[in-house]
Each structure stands twice: as C-alpha cells, then as structure tokens.
CSV table of C-alpha atoms in Angstrom, one decimal:
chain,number,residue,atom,x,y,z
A,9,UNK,CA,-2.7,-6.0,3.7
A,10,UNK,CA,-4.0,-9.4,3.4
A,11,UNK,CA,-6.4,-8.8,6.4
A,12,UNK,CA,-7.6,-6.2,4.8
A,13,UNK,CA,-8.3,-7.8,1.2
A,14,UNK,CA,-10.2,-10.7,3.4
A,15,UNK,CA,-12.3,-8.0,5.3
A,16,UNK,CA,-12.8,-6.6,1.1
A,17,UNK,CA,-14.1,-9.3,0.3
A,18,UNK,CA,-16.1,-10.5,2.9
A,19,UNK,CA,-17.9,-7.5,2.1
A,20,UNK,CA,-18.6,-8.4,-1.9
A,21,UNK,CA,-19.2,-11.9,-1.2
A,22,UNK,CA,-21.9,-10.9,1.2
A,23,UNK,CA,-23.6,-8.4,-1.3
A,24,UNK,CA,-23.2,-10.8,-4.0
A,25,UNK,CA,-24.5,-13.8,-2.2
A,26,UNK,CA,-27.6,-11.9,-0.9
A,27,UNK,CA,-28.6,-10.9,-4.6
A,28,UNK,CA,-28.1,-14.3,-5.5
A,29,UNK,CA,-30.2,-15.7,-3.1
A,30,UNK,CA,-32.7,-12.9,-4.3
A,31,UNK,CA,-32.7,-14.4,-7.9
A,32,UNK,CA,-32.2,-18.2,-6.9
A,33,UNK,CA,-28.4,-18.6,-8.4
A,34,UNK,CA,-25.8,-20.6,-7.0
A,35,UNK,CA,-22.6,-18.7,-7.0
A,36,UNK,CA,-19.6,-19.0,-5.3
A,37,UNK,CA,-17.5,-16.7,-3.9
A,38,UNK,CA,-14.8,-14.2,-5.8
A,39,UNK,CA,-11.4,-14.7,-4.4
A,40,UNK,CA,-9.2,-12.8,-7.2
A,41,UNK,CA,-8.5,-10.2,-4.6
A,42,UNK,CA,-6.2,-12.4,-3.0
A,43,UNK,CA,-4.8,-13.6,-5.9
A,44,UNK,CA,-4.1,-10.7,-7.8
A,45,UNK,CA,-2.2,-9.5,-4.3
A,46,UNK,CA,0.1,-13.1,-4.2
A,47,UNK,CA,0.7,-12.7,-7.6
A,48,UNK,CA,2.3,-9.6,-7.4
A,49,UNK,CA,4.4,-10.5,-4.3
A,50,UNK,CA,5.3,-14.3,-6.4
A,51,UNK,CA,6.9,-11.6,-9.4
A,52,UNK,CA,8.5,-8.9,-7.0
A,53,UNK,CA,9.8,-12.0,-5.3
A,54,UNK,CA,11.4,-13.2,-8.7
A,55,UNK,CA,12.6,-10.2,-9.4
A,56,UNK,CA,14.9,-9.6,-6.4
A,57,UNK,CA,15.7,-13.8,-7.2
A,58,UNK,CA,17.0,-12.4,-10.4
A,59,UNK,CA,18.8,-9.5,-9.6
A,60,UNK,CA,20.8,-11.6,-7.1
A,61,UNK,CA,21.3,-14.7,-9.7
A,62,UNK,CA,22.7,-11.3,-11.7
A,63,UNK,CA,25.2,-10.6,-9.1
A,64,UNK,CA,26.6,-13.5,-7.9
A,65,UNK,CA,26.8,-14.9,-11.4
A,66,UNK,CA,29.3,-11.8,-11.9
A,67,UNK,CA,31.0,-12.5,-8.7
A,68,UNK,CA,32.0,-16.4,-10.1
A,69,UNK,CA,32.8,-14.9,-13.6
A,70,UNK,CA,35.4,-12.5,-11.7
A,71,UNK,CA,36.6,-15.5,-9.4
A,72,UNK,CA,36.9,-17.6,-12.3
A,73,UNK,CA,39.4,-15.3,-14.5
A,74,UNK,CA,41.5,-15.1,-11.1
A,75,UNK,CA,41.6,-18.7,-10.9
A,76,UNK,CA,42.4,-19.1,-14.0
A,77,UNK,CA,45.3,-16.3,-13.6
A,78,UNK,CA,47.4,-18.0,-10.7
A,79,UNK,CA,46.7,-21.4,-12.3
A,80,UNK,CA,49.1,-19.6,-15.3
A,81,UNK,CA,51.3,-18.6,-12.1
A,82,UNK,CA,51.5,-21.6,-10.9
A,83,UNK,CA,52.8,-23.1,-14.6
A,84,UNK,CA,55.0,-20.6,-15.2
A,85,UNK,CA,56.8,-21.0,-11.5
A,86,UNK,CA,56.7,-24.7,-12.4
A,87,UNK,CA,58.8,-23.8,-15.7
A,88,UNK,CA,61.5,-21.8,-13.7
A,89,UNK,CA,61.9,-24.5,-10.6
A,90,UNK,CA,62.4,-27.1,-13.7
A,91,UNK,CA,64.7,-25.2,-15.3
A,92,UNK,CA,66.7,-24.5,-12.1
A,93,UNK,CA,66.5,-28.3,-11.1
A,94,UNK,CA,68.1,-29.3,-14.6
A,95,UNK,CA,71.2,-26.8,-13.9
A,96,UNK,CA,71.4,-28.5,-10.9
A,97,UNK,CA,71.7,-31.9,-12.2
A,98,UNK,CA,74.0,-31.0,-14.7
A,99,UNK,CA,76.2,-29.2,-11.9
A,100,UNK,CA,75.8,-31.7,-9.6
A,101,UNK,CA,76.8,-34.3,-12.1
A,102,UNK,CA,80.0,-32.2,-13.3
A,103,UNK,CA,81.1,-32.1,-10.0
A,104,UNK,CA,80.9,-36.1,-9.4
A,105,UNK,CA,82.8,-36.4,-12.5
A,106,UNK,CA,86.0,-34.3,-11.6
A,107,UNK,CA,86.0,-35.9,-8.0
A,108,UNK,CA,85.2,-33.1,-6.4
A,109,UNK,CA,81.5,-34.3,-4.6
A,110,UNK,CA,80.5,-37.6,-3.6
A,111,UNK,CA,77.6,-38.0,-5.3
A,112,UNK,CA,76.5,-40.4,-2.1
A,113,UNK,CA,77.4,-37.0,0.0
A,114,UNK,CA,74.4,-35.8,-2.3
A,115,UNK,CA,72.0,-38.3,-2.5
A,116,UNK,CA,72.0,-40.1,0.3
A,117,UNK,CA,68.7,-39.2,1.8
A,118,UNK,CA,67.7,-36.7,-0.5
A,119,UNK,CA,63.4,-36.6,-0.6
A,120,UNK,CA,62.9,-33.6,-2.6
A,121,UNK,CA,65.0,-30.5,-4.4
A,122,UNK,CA,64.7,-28.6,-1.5
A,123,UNK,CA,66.7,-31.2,0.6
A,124,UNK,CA,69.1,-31.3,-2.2
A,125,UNK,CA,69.8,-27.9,-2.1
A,126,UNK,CA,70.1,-27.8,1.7
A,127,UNK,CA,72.8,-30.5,1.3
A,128,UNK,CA,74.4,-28.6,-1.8
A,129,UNK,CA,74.6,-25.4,0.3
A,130,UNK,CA,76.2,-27.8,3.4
A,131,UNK,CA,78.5,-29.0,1.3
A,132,UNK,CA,79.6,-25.0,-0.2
A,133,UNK,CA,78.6,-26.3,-4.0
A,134,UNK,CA,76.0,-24.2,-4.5
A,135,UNK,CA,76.0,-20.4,-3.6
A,136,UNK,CA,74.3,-18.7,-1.3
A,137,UNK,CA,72.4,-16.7,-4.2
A,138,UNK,CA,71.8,-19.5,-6.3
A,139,UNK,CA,70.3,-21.2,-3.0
A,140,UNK,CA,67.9,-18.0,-2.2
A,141,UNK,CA,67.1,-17.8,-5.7
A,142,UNK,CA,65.5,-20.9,-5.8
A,143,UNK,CA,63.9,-21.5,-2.7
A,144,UNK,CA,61.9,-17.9,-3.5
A,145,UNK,CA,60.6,-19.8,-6.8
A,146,UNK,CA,60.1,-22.5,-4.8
A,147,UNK,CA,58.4,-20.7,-2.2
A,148,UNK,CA,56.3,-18.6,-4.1
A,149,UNK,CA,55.1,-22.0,-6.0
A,150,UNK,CA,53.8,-22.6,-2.8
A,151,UNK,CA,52.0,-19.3,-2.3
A,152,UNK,CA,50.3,-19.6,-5.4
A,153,UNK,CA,49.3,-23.5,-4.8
A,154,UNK,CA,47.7,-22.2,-1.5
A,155,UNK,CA,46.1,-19.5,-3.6
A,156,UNK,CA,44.7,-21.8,-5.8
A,157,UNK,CA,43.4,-24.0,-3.2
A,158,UNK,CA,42.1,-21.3,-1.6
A,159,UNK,CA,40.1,-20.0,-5.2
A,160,UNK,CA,39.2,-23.4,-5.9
A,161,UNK,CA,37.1,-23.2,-2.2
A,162,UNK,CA,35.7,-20.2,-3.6
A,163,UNK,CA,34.4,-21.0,-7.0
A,164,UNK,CA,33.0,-23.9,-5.4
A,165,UNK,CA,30.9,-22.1,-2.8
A,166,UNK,CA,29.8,-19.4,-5.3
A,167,UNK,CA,28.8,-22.0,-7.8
A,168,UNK,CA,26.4,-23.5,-5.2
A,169,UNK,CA,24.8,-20.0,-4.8
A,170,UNK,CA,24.4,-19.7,-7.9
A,171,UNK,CA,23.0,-23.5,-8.5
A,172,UNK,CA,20.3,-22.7,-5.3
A,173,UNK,CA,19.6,-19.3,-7.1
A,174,UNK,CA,18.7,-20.9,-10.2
A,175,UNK,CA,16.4,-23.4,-8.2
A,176,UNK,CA,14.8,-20.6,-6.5
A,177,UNK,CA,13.9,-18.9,-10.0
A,178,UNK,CA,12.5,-21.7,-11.5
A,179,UNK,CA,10.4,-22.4,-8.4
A,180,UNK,CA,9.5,-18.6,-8.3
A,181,UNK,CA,8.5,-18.5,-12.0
A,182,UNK,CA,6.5,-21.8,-11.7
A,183,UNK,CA,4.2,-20.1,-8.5
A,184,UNK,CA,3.7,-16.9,-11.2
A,185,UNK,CA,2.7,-18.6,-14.0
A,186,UNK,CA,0.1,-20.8,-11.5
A,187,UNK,CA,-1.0,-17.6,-10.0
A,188,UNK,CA,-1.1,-15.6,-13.1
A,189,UNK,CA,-3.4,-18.8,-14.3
A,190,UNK,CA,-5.1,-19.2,-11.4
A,191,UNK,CA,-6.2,-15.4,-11.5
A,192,UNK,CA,-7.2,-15.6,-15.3
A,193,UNK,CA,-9.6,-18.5,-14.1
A,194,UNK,CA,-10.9,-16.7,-11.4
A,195,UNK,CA,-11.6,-13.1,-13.5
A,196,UNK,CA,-13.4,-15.7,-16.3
A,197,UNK,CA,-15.5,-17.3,-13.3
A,198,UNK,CA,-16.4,-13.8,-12.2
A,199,UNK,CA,-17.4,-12.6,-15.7
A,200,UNK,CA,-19.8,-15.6,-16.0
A,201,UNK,CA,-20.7,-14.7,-12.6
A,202,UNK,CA,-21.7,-11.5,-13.5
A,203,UNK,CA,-23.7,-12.3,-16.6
A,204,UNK,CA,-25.4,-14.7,-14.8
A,205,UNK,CA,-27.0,-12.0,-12.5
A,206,UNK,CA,-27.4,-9.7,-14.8
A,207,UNK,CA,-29.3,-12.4,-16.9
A,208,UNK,CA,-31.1,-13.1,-13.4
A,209,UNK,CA,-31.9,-9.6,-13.4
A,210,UNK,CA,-33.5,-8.6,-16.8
A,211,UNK,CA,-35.3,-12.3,-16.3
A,212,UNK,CA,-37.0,-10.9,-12.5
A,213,UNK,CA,-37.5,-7.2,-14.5
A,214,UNK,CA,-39.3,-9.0,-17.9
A,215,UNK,CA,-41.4,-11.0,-15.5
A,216,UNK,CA,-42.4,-7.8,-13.1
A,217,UNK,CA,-43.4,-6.2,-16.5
A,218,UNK,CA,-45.4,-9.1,-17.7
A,219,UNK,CA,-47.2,-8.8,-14.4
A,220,UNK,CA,-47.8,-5.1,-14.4
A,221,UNK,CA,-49.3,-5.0,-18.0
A,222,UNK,CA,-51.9,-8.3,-17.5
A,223,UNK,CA,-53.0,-6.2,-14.1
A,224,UNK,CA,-53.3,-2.9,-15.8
A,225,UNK,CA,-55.7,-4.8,-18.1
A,226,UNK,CA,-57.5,-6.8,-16.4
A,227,UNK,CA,-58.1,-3.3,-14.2
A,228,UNK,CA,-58.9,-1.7,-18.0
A,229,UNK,CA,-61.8,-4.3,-19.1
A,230,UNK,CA,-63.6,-4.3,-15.6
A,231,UNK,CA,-63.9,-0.6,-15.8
A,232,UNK,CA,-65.0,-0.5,-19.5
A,233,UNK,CA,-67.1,-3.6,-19.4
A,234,UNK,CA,-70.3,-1.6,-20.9
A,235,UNK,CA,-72.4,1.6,-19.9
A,236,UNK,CA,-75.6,-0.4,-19.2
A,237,UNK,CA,-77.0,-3.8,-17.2
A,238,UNK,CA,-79.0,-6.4,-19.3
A,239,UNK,CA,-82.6,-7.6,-17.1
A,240,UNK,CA,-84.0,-9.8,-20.3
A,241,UNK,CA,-85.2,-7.1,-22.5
A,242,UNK,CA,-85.1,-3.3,-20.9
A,243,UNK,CA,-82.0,-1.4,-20.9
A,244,UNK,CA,-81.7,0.7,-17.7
A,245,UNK,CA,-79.3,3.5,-18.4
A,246,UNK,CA,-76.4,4.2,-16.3
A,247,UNK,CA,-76.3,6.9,-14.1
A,248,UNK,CA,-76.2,10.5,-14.9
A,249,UNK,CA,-72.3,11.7,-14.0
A,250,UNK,CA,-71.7,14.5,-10.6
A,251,UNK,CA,-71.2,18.0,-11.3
A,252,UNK,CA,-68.3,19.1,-11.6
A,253,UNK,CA,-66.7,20.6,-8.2
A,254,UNK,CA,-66.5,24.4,-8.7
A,255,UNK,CA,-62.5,25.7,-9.6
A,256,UNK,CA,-60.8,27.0,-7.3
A,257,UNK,CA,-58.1,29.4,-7.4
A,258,UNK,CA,-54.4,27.5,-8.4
A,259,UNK,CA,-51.9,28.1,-6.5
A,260,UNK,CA,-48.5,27.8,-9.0
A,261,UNK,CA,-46.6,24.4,-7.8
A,262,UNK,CA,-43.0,25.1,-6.5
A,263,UNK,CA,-40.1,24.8,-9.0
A,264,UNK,CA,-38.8,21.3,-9.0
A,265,UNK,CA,-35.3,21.2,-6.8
A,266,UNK,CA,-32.2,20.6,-9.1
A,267,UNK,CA,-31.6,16.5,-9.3
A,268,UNK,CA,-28.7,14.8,-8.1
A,269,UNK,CA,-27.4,11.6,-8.4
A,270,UNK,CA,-29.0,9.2,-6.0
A,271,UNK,CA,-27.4,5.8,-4.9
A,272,UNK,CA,-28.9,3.2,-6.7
A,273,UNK,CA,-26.4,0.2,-5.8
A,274,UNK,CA,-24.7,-0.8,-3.1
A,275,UNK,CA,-20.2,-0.5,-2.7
A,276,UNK,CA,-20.5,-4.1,-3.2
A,277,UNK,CA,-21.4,-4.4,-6.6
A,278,UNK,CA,-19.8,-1.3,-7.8
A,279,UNK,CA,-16.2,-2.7,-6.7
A,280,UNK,CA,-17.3,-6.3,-8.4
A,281,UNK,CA,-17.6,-5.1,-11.6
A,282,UNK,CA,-14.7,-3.3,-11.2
A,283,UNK,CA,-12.9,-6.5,-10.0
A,284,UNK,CA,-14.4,-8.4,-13.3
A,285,UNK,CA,-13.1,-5.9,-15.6
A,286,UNK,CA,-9.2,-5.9,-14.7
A,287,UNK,CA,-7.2,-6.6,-17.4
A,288,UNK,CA,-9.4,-5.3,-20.2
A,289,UNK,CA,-8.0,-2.2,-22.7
A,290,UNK,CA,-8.0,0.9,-22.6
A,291,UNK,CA,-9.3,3.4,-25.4
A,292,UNK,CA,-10.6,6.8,-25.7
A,293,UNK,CA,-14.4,7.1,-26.0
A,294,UNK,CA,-14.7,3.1,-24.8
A,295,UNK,CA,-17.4,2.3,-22.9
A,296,UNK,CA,-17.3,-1.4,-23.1
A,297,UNK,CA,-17.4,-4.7,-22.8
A,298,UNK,CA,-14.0,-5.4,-23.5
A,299,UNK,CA,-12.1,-1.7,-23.3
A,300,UNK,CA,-13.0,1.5,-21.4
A,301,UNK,CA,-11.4,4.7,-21.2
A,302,UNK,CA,-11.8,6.1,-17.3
A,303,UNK,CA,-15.2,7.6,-17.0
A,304,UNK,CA,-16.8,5.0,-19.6
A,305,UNK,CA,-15.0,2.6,-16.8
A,306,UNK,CA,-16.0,4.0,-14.0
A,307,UNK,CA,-20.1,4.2,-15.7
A,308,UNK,CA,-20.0,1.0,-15.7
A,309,UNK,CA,-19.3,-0.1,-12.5
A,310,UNK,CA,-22.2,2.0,-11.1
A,311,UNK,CA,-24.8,0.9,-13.4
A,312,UNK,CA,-23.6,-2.1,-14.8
A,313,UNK,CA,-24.4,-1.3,-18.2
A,314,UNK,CA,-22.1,-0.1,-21.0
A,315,UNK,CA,-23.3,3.7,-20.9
A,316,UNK,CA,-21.7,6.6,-20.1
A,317,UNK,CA,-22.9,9.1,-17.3
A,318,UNK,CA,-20.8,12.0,-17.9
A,319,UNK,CA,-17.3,13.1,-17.8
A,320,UNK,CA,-14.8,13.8,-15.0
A,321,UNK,CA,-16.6,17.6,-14.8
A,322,UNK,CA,-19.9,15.9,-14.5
A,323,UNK,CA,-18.8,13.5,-11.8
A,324,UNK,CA,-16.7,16.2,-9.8
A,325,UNK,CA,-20.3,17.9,-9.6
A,326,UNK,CA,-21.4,15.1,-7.7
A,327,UNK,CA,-21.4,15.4,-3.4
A,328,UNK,CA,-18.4,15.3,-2.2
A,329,UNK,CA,-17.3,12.5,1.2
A,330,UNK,CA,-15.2,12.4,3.5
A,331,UNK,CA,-15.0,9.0,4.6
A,332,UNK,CA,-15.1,7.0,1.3
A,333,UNK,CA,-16.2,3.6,1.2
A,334,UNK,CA,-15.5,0.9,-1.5
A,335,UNK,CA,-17.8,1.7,-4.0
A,336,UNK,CA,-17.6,5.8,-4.2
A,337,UNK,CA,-15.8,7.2,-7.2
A,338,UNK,CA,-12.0,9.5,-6.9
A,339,UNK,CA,-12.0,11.9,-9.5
A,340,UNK,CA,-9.8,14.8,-10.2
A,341,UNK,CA,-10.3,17.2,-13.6
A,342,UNK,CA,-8.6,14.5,-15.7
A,343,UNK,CA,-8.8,11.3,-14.3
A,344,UNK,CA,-11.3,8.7,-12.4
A,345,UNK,CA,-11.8,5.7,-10.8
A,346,UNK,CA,-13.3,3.5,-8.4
A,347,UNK,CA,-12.4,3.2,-4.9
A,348,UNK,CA,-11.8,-0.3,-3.2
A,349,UNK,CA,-10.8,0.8,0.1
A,350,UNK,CA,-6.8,0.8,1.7
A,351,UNK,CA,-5.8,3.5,-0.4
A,352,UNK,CA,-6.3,1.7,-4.0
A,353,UNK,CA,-8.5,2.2,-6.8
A,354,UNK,CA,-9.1,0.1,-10.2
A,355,UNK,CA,-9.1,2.5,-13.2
A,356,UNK,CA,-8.9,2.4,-17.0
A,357,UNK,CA,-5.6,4.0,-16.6
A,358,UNK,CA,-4.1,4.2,-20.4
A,359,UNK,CA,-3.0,2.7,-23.8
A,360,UNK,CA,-0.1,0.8,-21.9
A,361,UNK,CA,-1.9,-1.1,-18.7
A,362,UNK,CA,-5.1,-1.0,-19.6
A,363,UNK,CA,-7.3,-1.4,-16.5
A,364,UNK,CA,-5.8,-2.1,-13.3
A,365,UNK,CA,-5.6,-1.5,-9.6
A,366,UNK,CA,-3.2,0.8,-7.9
A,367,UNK,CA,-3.0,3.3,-5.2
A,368,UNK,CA,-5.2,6.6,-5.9
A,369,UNK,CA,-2.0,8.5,-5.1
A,370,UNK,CA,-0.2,7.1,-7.8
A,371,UNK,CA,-3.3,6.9,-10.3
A,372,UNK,CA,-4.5,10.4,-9.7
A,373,UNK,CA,-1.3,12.4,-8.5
A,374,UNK,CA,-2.8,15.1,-7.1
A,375,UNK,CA,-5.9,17.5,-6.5
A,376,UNK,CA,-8.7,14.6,-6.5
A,377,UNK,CA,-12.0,14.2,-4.3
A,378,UNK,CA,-14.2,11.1,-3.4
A,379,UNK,CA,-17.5,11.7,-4.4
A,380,UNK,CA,-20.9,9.2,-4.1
A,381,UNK,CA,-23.0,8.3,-6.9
C-alpha cells in the first residue's frame, strides 16, 4: 500500500510541479497521502493497545480478589493453629503439674509446634486425632502460603503488562496527535498551494486577455484609418469595391453531433483538489469552498471552480472506462466520487464524515461505473 501511495503521488507532484514551472511558482511537494495512511495505522494501532490494556487490566482485577481471598485463608488458618497451640500449652502444662510429663521430655529440643507434637505423640500425650487434626491446619497453612506466593508472582507479572501497556498507549496516542497535526499542516499547505495556482492561473488568463484586446485593436484602427490618401491638396478617392461573386446554390450544413464532455484536465489535478478538500462538510446542495454534497464535490475537482456540472444521472451519461485512472469519476444512481487509484475514492460521503477517502466498494456498495470527464 505504501508503494502504491508513493507511485500516487509521484504522479500529482509531477503534474503539479510542471504547472508550476508553467506559472513561475515555487511549490513543494504534497505528501498528505502518506500521512493520512500512517495516521490511520498510528489509531488502529491504539485501538488494539487499548483493547488489550482492557483485558489484562480485568485479568489483575480477577487475580487481585483471589489474592486477596487466600490472604483471608491464610488468617483464618493462622486463628485455628493458634488456638490449637494454646490447648496445647495449657495441656502440656497440666500434665507437668501432676507429674505425669517431664516437661524437659517436651522441650528439650523443640524448634517449632510441629516438633512438639511429634514428641507429644512419642510420648502417648496427645492423640492420634488431635495430632492429624492439627498437622492438616498446619499443612494446609502451608498450601495456602505457597498459594499466595504463587499469586503474589502473578499480580506482579500482570502488573508489569499492564505498566508496558499503559507506556505503549501514551506513546501511541502521542504519534496520533503528531500525525493527526502533521496532516492538518499539510492539507493547509495544500490549500494555499492550490490558491496560489489558481491565482497563477486567472493572473496568465487576465494577461492573455489584455493581449488579445490591444491586438484586436491595433488590427481595428489600421483597417479603419480613413477611406482616402492626402498628396497636399487633392483627394484621390479610394477604389471602387469588386462585384459581388454570383450565389450559388446552399447546400444545408450537417446537424451538429450531440456534445460530450471532453477532458479538459489532467488525473493529476483532479485527485489534488480532491486531496485538498478532505475533511471539509458535507451538505445537500453544497458546492463549496468549505462543504459539498457528492456531485457539487466531485464538480469541483474537475474544474476547480465551485459549480456544479450536473447530477449523478448527468454524469452516468458520460463514457464509460474500463481501466480507470486517478482522476475519472465512480458513479452509481445515488452516489459519486473521485477515483485515486488502488481501489479508493475521496467523496463527500454524508452529514457524519463529511469528505473522506475510502474504498469505492464500501462508498458506493453496488451497481457503479467509472466514467471520464
């Protein structure tokens, strides 16, 4: 696609350099094409960005609430292994008191409760359910502090997709905004670009017209200088006129052929002032500057004044191709445009967009010709 947007406009800057040169105007190069094509790759690329910030911002939300659920676990186990531990003591402190456990028997050694217990159980002071029941709370304790490491692991990593997300966005919106300024920049230089043709134009025009009129009378007073020659005093008269020639029979001239539209620019300029007008309004019955409906639009780009050449019946009249060119005019019974080559079109497509470039299938839906101006 790029390649073929360069090839584009390689083809306008040549046609607009060549009637520059034409009017002595320095003017460089439209490169909006290009522009207009990154900028709409820079905003389909943010969109995806967001849609997965969406996502994975869910996806720590969700880990977060479990994290938050075993960290409760965890507590509550805690509560029930410190509740067993106290019945313990007291046991194990009943039983020193009556003489019936050494209490070095106990302690001696001991690193944790489950060592305790082992040595309880040894010993036959503490039962075998008693035992099981607490190592399970004590073992699940466990279960659920591996589970929360585990969740803890997890948060973290999400948390730095969604911190490299959020850096991706802001870097993606910052490349929109440029582009979307850049193009505005560009479509303004093209504008003046334009008017400053034109301008060259009507000058080259007014100055052919100027020229014309002083020859035709300069021609008018050499034939109408007078009817006689001055030689100091006579007046010699001036010759007598021919006969007429005798009339001959007329023969009746043939009926003019029906006119048809001939091409009076080139592809070139048709697609520029296309180009220059992106962005502008749409209204019904607008032929310009600023809004257009389609064939007020599409008038314009062919003449480049703000007239309007017909409707979409008038231009469907017009021959047909079928090999279209930038520059040559889709058209269906309701709907027009100009063509700009790879399967798009710009068109003054409604109230909503306004004009803009799209596919022709997508602008015109079905049933549509190219036809030439």
């Amino acid at each position: 696609m790029r390649t073929a947007n360069t090839h584009k406009n390689m083809a306008r800057c040549a046609a607009t350099a060549t009637l520059a040169c034409v009017l002595g105007l320095g003017l460089a190069a439209p490169v909006y094409a290009d522009t207009a094509s990154d900028l709409a790759a820079a905003r389909t690329k943010l969109e995806q960005i967001g849609t997965q910030t969406q996502q994975i911002h869910e996806e720590l939300s969700a880990q977060t609430q479990e994290l938050d659920q075993t960290a409760g676990e965890i507590t509550q186990k805690q509560q029930e292994i410190a509740e067993g531990q106290a019945k313990l003591s007291s046991y194990v402190a009943g039983e020193y008191k009556t003489g019936g456990l050494s209490l070095l028997q106990v302690l001696t050694g001991v690193d944790d409760l489950g060592d305790m217990l082992n040595r309880l159980f040894y010993y036959g002071k503490v039962s075998d359910k008693q035992a099981q029941t607490i190592q399970e709370v004590k073992n699940l304790k466990q279960q659920l502090t591996d589970k929360q490491a585990e969740q803890e692991k997890n948060v973290a990593a999400t948390q730095k997709k969604v911190d490299e997300l959020n850096a991706q966005q802001a870097e993606a919106q910052s490349v929109v905004n440029s582009l979307d300024s850049q193009l505005q920049a560009e479509l303004a230089a093209e504008a003046e670009a334009n008017a400053a043709l034109q301008a060259g134009i009507n000058a080259s025009t007014a100055e052919k017209a100027t020229v014309s009129n002083d020859t035709a009378g300069t021609t008018e007073n050499t034939n109408n200088g007078g009817g006689t020659t001055n030689n100091g005093g006579g007046n010699t008269p001036a010759p007598a006129p021919a006969p007429a020639p005798t009339p001959q029979p007329s023969t009746p001239a043939p009926a003019p052929a029906p006119s048809a539209p001939s091409q009076s620019v080139d592809g070139g300029s048709v697609v520029s002032r296309a180009y220059s007008k992106l962005g502008c309004a749409y209204s019904w019955g607008g032929i310009g500057p600023n809004s257009f409906d389609c064939s007020g639009f599409v008038s314009y780009c062919l003449t480049g004044r703000y007239c309007r050449l017909g409707t979409t019946g008038t231009f469907m009249g017009w021959p047909r191709v079928s090999d279209p060119q930038p520059g040559d005019v889709v058209v269906n019974s309701y709907h027009t445009g100009i063509y700009i080559g790879n399967g798009q079109m710009i068109h003054a497509s409604d109230y909503s967009t306004g004009v803009i470039i799209s596919s022709v299938a997508a602008g015109m839906n079905n049933n549509y010709i190219f036809v030439r101006y």
